[in-house]
XYZ file of C-alpha atoms in Angstrom:
626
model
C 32.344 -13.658 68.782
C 29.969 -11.513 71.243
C 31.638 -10.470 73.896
C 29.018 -9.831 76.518
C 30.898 -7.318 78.770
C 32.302 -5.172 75.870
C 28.318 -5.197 74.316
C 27.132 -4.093 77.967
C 28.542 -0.924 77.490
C 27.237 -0.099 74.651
C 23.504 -0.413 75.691
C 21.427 2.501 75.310
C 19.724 4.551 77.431
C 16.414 4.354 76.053
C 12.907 2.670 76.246
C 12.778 -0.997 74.408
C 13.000 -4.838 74.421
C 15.488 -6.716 74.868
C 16.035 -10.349 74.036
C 18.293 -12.795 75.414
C 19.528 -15.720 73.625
C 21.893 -19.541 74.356
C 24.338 -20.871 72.240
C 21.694 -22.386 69.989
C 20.750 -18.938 69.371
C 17.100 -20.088 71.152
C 15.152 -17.289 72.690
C 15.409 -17.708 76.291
C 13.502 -14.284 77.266
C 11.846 -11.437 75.995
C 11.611 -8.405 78.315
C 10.837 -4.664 77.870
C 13.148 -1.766 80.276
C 12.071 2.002 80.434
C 16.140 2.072 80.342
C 17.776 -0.540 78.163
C 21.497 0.598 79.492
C 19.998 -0.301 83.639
C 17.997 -3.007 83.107
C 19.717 -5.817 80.985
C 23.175 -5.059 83.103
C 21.042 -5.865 86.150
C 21.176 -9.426 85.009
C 25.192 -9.830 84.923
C 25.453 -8.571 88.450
C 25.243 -10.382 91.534
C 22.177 -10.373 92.738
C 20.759 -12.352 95.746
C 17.594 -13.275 96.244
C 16.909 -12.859 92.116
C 15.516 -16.802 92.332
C 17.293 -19.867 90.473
C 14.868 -20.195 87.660
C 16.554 -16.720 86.897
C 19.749 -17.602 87.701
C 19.480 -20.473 85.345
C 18.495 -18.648 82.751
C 21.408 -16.220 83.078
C 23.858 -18.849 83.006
C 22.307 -20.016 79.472
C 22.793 -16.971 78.093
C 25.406 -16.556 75.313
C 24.321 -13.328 73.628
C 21.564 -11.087 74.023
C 19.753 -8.306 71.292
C 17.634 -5.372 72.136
C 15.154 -3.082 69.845
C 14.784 0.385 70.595
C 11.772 2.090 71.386
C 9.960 5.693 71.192
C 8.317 5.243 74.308
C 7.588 2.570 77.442
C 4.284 1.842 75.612
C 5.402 1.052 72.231
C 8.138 -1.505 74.248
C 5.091 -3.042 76.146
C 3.157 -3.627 72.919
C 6.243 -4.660 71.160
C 7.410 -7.430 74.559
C 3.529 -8.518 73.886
C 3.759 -9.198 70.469
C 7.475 -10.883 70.336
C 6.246 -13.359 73.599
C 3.325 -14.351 71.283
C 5.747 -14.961 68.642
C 8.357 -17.059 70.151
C 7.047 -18.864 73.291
C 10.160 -18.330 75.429
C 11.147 -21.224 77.674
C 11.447 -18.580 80.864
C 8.671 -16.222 80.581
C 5.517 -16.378 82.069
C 3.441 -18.131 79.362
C -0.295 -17.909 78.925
C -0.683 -21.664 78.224
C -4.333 -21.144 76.230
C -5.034 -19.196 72.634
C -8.841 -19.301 73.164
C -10.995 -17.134 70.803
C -14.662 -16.585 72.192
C -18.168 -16.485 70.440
C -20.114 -13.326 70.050
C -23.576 -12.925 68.656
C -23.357 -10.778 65.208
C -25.954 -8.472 64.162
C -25.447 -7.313 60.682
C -26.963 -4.088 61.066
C -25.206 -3.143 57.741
C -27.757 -5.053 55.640
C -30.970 -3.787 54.771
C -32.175 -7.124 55.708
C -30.110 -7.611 58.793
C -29.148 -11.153 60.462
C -28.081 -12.439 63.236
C -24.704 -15.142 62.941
C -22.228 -16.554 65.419
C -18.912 -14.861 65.294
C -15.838 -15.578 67.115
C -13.963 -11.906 65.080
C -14.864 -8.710 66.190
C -14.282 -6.610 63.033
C -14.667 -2.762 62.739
C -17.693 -2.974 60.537
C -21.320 -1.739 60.735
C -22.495 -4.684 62.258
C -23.381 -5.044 66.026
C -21.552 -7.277 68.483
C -22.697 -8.872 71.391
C -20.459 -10.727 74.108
C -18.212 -12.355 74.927
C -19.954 -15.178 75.480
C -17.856 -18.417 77.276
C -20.415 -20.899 75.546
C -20.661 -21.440 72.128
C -23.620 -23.538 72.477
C -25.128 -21.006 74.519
C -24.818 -18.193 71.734
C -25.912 -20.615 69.288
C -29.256 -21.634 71.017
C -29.572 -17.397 71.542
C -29.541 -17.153 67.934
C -31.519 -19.699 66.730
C -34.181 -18.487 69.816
C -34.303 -15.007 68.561
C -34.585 -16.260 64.570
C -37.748 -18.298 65.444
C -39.072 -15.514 67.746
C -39.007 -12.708 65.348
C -39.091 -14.661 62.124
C -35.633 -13.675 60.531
C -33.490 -14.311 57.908
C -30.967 -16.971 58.324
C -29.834 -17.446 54.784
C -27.179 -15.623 52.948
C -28.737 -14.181 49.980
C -27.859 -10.430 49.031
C -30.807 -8.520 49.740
C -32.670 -6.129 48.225
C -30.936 -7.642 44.697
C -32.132 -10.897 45.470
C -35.737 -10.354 45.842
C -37.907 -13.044 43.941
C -35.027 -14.818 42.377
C -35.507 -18.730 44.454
C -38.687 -19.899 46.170
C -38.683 -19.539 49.684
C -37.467 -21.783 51.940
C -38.418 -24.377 54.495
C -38.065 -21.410 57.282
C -40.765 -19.794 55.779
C -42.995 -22.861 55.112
C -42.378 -23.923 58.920
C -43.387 -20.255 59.991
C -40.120 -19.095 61.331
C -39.435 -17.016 58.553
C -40.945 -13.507 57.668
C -39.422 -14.335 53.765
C -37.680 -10.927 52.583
C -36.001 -12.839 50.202
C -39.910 -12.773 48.423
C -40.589 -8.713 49.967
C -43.353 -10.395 51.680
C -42.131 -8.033 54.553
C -41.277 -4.358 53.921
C -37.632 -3.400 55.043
C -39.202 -0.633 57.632
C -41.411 -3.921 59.215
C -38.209 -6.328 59.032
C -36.244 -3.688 61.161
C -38.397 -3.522 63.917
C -38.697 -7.212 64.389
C -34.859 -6.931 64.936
C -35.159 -4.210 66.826
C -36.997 -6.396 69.002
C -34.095 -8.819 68.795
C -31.347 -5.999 69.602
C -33.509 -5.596 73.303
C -33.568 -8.729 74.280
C -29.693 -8.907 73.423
C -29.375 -5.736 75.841
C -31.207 -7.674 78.586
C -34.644 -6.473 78.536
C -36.421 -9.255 78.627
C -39.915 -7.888 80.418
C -40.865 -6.528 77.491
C -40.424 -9.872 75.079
C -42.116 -11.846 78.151
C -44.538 -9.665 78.402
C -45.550 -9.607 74.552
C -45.439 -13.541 74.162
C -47.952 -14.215 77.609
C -50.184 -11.623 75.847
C -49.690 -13.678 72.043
C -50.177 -17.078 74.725
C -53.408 -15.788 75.925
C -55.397 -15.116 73.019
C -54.648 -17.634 70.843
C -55.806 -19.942 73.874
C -58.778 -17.493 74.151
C -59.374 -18.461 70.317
C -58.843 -22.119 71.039
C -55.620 -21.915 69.041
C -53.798 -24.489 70.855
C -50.913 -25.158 68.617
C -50.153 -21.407 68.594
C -50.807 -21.070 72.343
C -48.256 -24.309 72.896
C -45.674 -22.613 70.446
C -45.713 -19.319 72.254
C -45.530 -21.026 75.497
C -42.885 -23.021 74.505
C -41.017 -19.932 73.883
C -41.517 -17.666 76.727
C -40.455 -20.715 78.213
C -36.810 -20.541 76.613
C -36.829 -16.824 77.081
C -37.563 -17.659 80.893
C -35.059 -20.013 80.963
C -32.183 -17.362 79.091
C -33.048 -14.429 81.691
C -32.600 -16.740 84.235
C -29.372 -17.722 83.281
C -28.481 -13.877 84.650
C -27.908 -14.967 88.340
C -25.483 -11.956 89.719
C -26.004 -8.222 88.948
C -24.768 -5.181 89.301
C -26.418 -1.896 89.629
C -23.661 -0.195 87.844
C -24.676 -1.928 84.705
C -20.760 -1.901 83.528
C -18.461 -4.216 81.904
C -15.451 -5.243 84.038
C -13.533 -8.495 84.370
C -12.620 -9.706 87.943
C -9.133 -11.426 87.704
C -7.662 -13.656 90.449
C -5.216 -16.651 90.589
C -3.828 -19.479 92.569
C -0.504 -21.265 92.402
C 1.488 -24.366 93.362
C 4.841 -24.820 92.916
C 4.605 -26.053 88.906
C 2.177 -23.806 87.785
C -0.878 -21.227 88.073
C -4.312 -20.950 87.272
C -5.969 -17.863 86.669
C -9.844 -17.118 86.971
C -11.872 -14.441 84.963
C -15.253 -13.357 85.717
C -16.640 -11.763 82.645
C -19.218 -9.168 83.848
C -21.151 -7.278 80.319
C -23.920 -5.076 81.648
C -23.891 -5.415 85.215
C -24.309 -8.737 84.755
C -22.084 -12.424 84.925
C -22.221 -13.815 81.680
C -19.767 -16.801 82.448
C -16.096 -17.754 83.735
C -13.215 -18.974 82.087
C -9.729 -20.157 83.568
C -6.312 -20.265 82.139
C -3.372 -21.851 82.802
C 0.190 -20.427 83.469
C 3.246 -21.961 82.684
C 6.970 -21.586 83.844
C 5.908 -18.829 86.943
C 8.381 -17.740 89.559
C 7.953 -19.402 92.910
C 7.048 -16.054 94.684
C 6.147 -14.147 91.798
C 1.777 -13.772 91.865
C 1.912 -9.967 90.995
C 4.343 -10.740 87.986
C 1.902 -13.801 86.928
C -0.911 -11.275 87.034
C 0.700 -8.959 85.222
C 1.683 -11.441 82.424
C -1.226 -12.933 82.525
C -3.376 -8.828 81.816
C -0.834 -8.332 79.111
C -1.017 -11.399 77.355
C -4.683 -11.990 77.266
C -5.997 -8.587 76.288
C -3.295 -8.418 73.364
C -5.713 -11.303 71.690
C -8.876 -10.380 73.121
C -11.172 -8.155 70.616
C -13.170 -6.659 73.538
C -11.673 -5.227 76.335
C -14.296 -3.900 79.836
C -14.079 -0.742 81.067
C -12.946 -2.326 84.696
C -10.653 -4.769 85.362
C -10.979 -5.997 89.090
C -7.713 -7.411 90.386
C -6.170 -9.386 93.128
C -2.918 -7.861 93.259
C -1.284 -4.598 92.674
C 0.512 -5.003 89.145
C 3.765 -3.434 88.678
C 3.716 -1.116 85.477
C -0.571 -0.538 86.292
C -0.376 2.919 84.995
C 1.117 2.200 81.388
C -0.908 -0.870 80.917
C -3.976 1.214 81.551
C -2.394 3.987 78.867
C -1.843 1.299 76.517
C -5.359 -0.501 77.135
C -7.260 2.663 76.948
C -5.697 3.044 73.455
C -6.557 -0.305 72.603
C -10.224 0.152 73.968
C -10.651 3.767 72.605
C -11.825 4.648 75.917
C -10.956 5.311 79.102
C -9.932 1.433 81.030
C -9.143 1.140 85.177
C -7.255 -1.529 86.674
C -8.293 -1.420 90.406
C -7.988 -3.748 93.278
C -10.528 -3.669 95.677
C -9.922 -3.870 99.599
C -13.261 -4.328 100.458
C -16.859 -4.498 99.867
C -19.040 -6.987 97.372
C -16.324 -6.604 94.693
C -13.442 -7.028 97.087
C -15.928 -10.542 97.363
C -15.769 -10.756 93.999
C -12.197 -11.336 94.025
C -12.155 -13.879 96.716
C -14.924 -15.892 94.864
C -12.654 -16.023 91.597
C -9.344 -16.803 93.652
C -11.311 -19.438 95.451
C -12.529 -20.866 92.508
C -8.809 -20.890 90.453
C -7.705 -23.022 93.960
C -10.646 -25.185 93.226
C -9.258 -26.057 89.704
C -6.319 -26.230 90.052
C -6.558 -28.927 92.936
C -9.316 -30.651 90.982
C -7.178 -30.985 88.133
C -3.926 -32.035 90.294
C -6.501 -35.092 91.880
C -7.509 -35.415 87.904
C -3.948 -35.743 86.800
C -3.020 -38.612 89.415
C -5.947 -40.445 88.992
C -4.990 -40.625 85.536
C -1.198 -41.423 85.599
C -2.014 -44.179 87.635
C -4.215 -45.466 84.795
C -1.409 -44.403 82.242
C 1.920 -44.420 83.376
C 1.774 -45.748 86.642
C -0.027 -49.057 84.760
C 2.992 -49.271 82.505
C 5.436 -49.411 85.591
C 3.421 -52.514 86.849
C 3.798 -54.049 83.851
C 7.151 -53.461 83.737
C 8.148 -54.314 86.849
C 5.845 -57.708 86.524
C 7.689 -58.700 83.604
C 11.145 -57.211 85.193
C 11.703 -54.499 82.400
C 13.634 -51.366 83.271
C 11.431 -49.051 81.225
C 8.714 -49.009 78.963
C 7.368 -46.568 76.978
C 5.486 -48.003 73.449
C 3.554 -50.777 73.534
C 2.434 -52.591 70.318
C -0.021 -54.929 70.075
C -1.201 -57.062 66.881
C -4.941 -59.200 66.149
C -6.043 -61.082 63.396
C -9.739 -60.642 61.957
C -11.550 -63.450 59.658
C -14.887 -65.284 58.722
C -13.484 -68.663 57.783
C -11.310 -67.069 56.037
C -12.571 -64.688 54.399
C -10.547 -61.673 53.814
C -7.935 -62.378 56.493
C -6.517 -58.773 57.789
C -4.385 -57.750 60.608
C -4.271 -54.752 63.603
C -1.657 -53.131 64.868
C -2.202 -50.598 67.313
C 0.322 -48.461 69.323
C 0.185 -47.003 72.954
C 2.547 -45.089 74.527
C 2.838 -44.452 77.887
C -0.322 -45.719 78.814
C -2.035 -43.743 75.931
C -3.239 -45.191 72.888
C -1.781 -43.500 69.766
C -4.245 -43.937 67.014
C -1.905 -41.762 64.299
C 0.163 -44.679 64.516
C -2.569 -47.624 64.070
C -1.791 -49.690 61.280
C -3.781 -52.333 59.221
C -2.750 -55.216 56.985
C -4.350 -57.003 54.697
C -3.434 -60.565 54.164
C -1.928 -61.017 50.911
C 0.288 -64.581 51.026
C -2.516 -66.730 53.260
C -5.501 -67.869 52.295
C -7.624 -69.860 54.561
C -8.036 -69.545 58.628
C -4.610 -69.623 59.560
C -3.899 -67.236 62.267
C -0.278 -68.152 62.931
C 0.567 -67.878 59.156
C -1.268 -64.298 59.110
C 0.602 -63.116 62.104
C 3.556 -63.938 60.528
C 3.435 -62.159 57.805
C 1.934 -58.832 59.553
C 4.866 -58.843 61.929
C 7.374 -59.694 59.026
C 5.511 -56.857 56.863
C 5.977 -54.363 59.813
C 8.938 -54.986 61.152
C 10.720 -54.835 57.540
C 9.105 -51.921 56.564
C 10.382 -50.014 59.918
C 14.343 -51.176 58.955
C 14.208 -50.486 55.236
C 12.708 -46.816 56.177
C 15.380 -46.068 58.773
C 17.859 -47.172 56.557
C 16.029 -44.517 53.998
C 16.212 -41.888 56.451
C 19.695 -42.584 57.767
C 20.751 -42.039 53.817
C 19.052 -38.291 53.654
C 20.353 -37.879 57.315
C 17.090 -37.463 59.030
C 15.661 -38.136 62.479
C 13.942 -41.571 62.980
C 11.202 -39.903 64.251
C 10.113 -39.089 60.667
C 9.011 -42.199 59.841
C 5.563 -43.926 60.915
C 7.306 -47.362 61.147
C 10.813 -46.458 62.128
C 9.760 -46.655 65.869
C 10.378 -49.967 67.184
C 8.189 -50.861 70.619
C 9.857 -51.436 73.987
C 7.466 -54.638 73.945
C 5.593 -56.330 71.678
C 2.091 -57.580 72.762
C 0.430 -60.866 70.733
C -2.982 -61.645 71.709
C -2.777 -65.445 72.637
C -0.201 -67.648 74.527
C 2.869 -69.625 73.588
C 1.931 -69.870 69.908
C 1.519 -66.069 69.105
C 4.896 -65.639 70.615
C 7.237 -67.781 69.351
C 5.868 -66.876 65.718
C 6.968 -62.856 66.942
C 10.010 -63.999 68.342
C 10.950 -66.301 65.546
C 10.404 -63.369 63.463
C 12.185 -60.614 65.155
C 15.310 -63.331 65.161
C 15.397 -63.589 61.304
C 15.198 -59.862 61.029
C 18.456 -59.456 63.655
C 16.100 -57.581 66.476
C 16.054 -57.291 69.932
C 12.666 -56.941 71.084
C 10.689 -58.304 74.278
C 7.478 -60.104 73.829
C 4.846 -61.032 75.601
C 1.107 -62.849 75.391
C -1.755 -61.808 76.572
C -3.204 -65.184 77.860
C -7.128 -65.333 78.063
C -9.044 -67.896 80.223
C -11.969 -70.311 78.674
C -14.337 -67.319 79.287
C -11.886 -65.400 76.812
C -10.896 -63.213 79.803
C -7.569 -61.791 80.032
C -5.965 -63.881 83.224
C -1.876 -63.266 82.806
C 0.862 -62.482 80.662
C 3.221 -65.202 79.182
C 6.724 -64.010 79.301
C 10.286 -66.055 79.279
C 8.486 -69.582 78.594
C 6.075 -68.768 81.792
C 2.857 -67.746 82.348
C 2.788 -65.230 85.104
C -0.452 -64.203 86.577
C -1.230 -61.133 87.343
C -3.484 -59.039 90.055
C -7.200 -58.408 88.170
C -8.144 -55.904 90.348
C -4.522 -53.361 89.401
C -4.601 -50.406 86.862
C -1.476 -52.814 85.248
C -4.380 -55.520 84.501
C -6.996 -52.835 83.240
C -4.407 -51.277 80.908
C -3.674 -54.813 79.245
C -7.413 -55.273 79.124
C -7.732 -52.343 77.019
C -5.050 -52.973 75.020
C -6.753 -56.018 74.134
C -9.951 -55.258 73.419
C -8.336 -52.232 71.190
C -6.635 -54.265 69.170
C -9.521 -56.475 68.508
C -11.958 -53.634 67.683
C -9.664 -52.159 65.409
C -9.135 -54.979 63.461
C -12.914 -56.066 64.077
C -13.707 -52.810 62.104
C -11.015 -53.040 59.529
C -12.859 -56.465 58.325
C -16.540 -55.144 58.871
C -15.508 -52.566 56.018
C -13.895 -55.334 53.916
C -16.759 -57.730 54.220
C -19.363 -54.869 53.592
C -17.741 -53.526 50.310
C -17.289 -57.161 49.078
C -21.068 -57.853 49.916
C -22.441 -55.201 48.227
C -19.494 -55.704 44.855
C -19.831 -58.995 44.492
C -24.200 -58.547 44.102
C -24.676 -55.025 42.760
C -21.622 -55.122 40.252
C -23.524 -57.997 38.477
C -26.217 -56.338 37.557
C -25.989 -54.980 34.201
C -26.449 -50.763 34.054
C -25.598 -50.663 37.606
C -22.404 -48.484 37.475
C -20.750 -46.904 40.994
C -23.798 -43.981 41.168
C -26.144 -46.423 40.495
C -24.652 -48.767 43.130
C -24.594 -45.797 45.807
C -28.013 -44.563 45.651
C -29.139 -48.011 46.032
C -27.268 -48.619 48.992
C -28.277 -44.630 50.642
C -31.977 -45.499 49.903
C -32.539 -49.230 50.486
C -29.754 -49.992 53.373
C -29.149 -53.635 52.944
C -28.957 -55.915 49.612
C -32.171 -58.147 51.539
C -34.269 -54.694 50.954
C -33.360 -53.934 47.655
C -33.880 -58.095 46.692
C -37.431 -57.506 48.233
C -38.083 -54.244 46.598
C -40.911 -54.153 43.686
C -40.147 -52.598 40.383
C -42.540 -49.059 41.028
C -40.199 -48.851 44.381
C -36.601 -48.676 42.414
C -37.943 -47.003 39.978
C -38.991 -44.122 42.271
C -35.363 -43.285 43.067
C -34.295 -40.250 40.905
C -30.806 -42.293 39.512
C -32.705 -45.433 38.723
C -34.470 -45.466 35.031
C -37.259 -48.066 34.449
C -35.436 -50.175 32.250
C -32.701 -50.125 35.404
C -35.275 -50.936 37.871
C -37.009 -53.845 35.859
C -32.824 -55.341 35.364
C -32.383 -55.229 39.113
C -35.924 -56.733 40.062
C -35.158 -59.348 37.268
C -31.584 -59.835 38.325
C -32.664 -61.096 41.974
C -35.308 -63.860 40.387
C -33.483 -65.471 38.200
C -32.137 -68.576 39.553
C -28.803 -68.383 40.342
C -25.682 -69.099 43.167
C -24.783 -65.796 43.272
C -28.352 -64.623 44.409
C -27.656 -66.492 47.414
C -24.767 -64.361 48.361
């Protein structure tokens, strides 16, 4: 048994982490000490003022482990990586695991390209960001591949020369084709030369060139040209543009600031490349100290440029960090070059700062108005229904439809929200399989029965190999059931739940002659209900969910037995057959009014096939009216 006094004393006095564990043997905290012997003894002593969400954790824990170090650094990187690992419930937690685009140029090709990447690998190739848009980096690249004509295909080059015919890039002039050596290698490098400036920011010189190429083409009466080059200093325009704050120093820094309530924290990066503000990003903190910004900060550095590929020269802070020096040791290594964390008092970047605090506030109240506006649509709907029908709690709600043409291929919906959410992984459909004919009672019946015996004989199943309920998809029973009609639709659920021994509440969604949703029929009564409430909306959607689904489930039905019961006639129309008609033509009324040269044109239909299927739809028969 660990004795936690007697393994006090044997602590070390050296750098490392240490890791603190319950009874479960669940990690409850993962901390680094320059001295393990001082710093995990610190926690068993009384200590006012330490805060209860560390006092709780100390009372949790039932054994703790530590890892010896060489130094204070390799504990940092080691704290880092074992955080990342195990997610513990009481550190600081970085709550995203973003990975950001950068443009690639594969300068280690003789034929060099230019790709979206979100890796930054140790490799010949030239990186550019990161960016915070991927859609922004992806209209960069395709920009810079129609301005200087190159390569976007993935054929190994010189080797490759001649092999395939060019492709539409060339035909549509965007290409300069190297895979043909229409271009010389010498003449392909300095169009992405080219391509390499305007990815540094000089964008005079590219504007400049394309109002000259603008110019005399219109001088020449070249229109088109003069239209596409005006189209694209245009979008080159537009890009430098983008640029709106600079800075002189033409460096790469981040400028880091936060804001915090009393649940969690948001933390704001300015990504500066070049002097320049290439976007923003926030992130969100999880399980933070009440008084504890510096600490957040300093989680927050730690974690995010242990993922990050690129770290700035400069990061700008809002607080003094504790631990600033070894950080900046152990991100300097990372970096291979020299990295400052500063916080500036005043001045344009001491600005800066406030802008990105201000703007972390700004989320982080947006996003509290976002989350109550929401759980009164979600949760705070349920409760109204809840307390309308005089329920102490409800969490799942399952509603059921039934979908037929006269009926034709009767099938049945059953669709799942849970606290206010739909849950689509646990949709279900049904086809009919004992009713035959448009009876919706007798359909319900046997979806419900279907569903409802299927959830006890797997829970039964699981209970055998001793495994949580929670493993099955039917296993879950509803806290109320929801039938889309009146009296009718419920006593057929609640005569069913009785023969299978379950306790379930069930209710109707009643709809007026409009087929409007007007109340809820509950206990034998209809109870009406407020049209203008988030409880009222939430039913509403319910309803109409269940309908689509099983509005859709049928469409599918009806289409594949449309096109089987026609196509499948036809003699030498086989499944490929079948589906090229289908791709081409669209509709069996456009392949019945086809011509023979017309189905004959299509690469899987023969002439002898084609003449079958134009003869097929003029013979007289009943199944040509299908």
């Amino acid at each position: 048994m660990f004795q936690i006094e007697e393994e006090l004393k044997k602590l070390p006095k050296n750098p490392g982490v240490y890791i603190m564990r319950d009874d479960k043997d669940v990690i409850l905290y993962v901390g680094k000490a320059v001295n393990l012997h001082n710093r995990v003894r610190s926690y068993f002593r009384e200590n006012i003022g330490r805060g209860p969400m560390i006092d709780k954790m100390v009372s949790l824990i039932a054994r703790f482990e530590y890892i010896v170090t060489d130094s204070e650094l390799e504990a940092l990187v080691l704290e880092n990586n074992l955080i990342k690992e195990h997610s513990p419930k009481y550190n600081t937690l970085l709550k995203d695991d973003k990975t950001y685009p950068y443009i690639k140029v594969t300068m280690g090709e003789a034929y060099p390209r230019i790709l979206f990447s979100r890796v930054m690998k140790k490799d010949k190739s030239k990186y550019f960001g990161p960016y915070t848009s991927a859609a922004a980096v992806k209209d960069t690249i395709e920009l810079l591949n129609k301005l200087y004509h190159l390569r976007t295909c993935s054929c190994s080059l010189p080797r490759d020369i001649g092999l395939e015919r060019p492709c539409l890039n060339y035909h549509i002039k965007q290409c300069s084709a190297p895979c043909q050596g229409y271009v010389d290698q010498e003449q392909y490098r300095a169009q992405v030369a080219q391509a390499l400036e305007f990815l540094n920011g000089n964008y005079s010189l590219i504007l400049n060139d394309l109002e000259e190429k603008m110019r005399a083409a219109a001088e020449e009466l070249d229109f088109e040209a003069a239209a596409g080059y005006r189209d694209l200093y245009n979008s080159v325009k537009q890009v430098s543009q983008k640029q709106k704050m600079t800075d002189s120093a033409g460096e790469d820094k981040d400028i880091i600031a936060m804001y915090q309530d009393e649940r969690e924290a948001v933390v704001q990066v300015f990504f500066v490349r070049d002097g320049k503000l290439i976007g923003r990003e926030h992130y969100y903190m999880t399980h933070v100290p009440s008084n504890g910004k510096r600490e957040i900060l300093e989680n927050f550095v730690k974690q995010f440029y242990a993922g990050t590929p690129f770290i700035p020269r400069e990061l700008m802070l809002q607080y003094e960090i504790g631990d600033r020096e070894l950080i900046e040791k152990w991100l300097s290594e990372r970096r291979k070059g020299r990295v400052y964390i500063r916080v500036p008092k005043i001045g344009s970047k001491e600005k800066m700062v406030e802008l990105a605090a201000q703007n972390a506030k700004h989320i982080l109240e947006q996003d509290r108005e976002r989350l109550k506006r929401e759980e009164g649509r979600t949760i705070g709907a349920v409760k109204e229904i809840a307390d309308l029908l005089g329920l102490e709690k409800i969490q799942r709600m399952e509603a059921f439809d039934i979908s037929n043409i006269n009926g034709f291929e009767n099938v049945g919906s059953m669709i799942v929200f849970e606290k206010g959410q739909p849950k689509p992984s646990d949709y279900r459909k049904f086809r009919i399989k004992t009713v035959s004919g448009p009876d919706d009672y007798a359909c319900m019946k046997e979806v419900l029965t279907r569903r409802f015996r299927h959830g006890l004989e797997e829970g039964k199943e699981l209970e055998e190999k001793a495994l949580d309920k929670a493993y099955g998809s039917f296993t879950r029973f509803p806290d109320l059931l929801m039938m889309d009609g009146g009296r009718g639709q419920v006593n057929i659920a609640q005569a069913v739940l009785e023969e299978l021994k379950i306790v379930i509440p069930v209710c109707g969604m009643v709809k007026d002659d409009n087929h409007r949703t007007r109340g809820l029929y509950f206990n034998n009564v209809e109870l009406p209900i407020d049209t203008r409430s988030e409880g009222f909306k939430l039913i509403t959607r319910i309803q109409d969910e269940a309908h689509r689904f099983a509005i859709e489930y049928h469409r599918s039905l009806r289409s594949k037995a449309q096109v089987k019961s026609v196509l499948d006639e036809i003699p030498g129309v086989g499944p490929a057959r079948r589906k090229a008609l289908m791709r081409h033509f669209k509709s069996i009324e456009e392949i019945r009014n086809a011509d023979v040269e017309e189905l004959a044109a299509l690469p899987e239909i023969n002439r002898r096939a084609a003449e079958e299927i134009y003869g097929f739809f003029r013979r007289p028969s009943d199944r040509n009216e299908a």
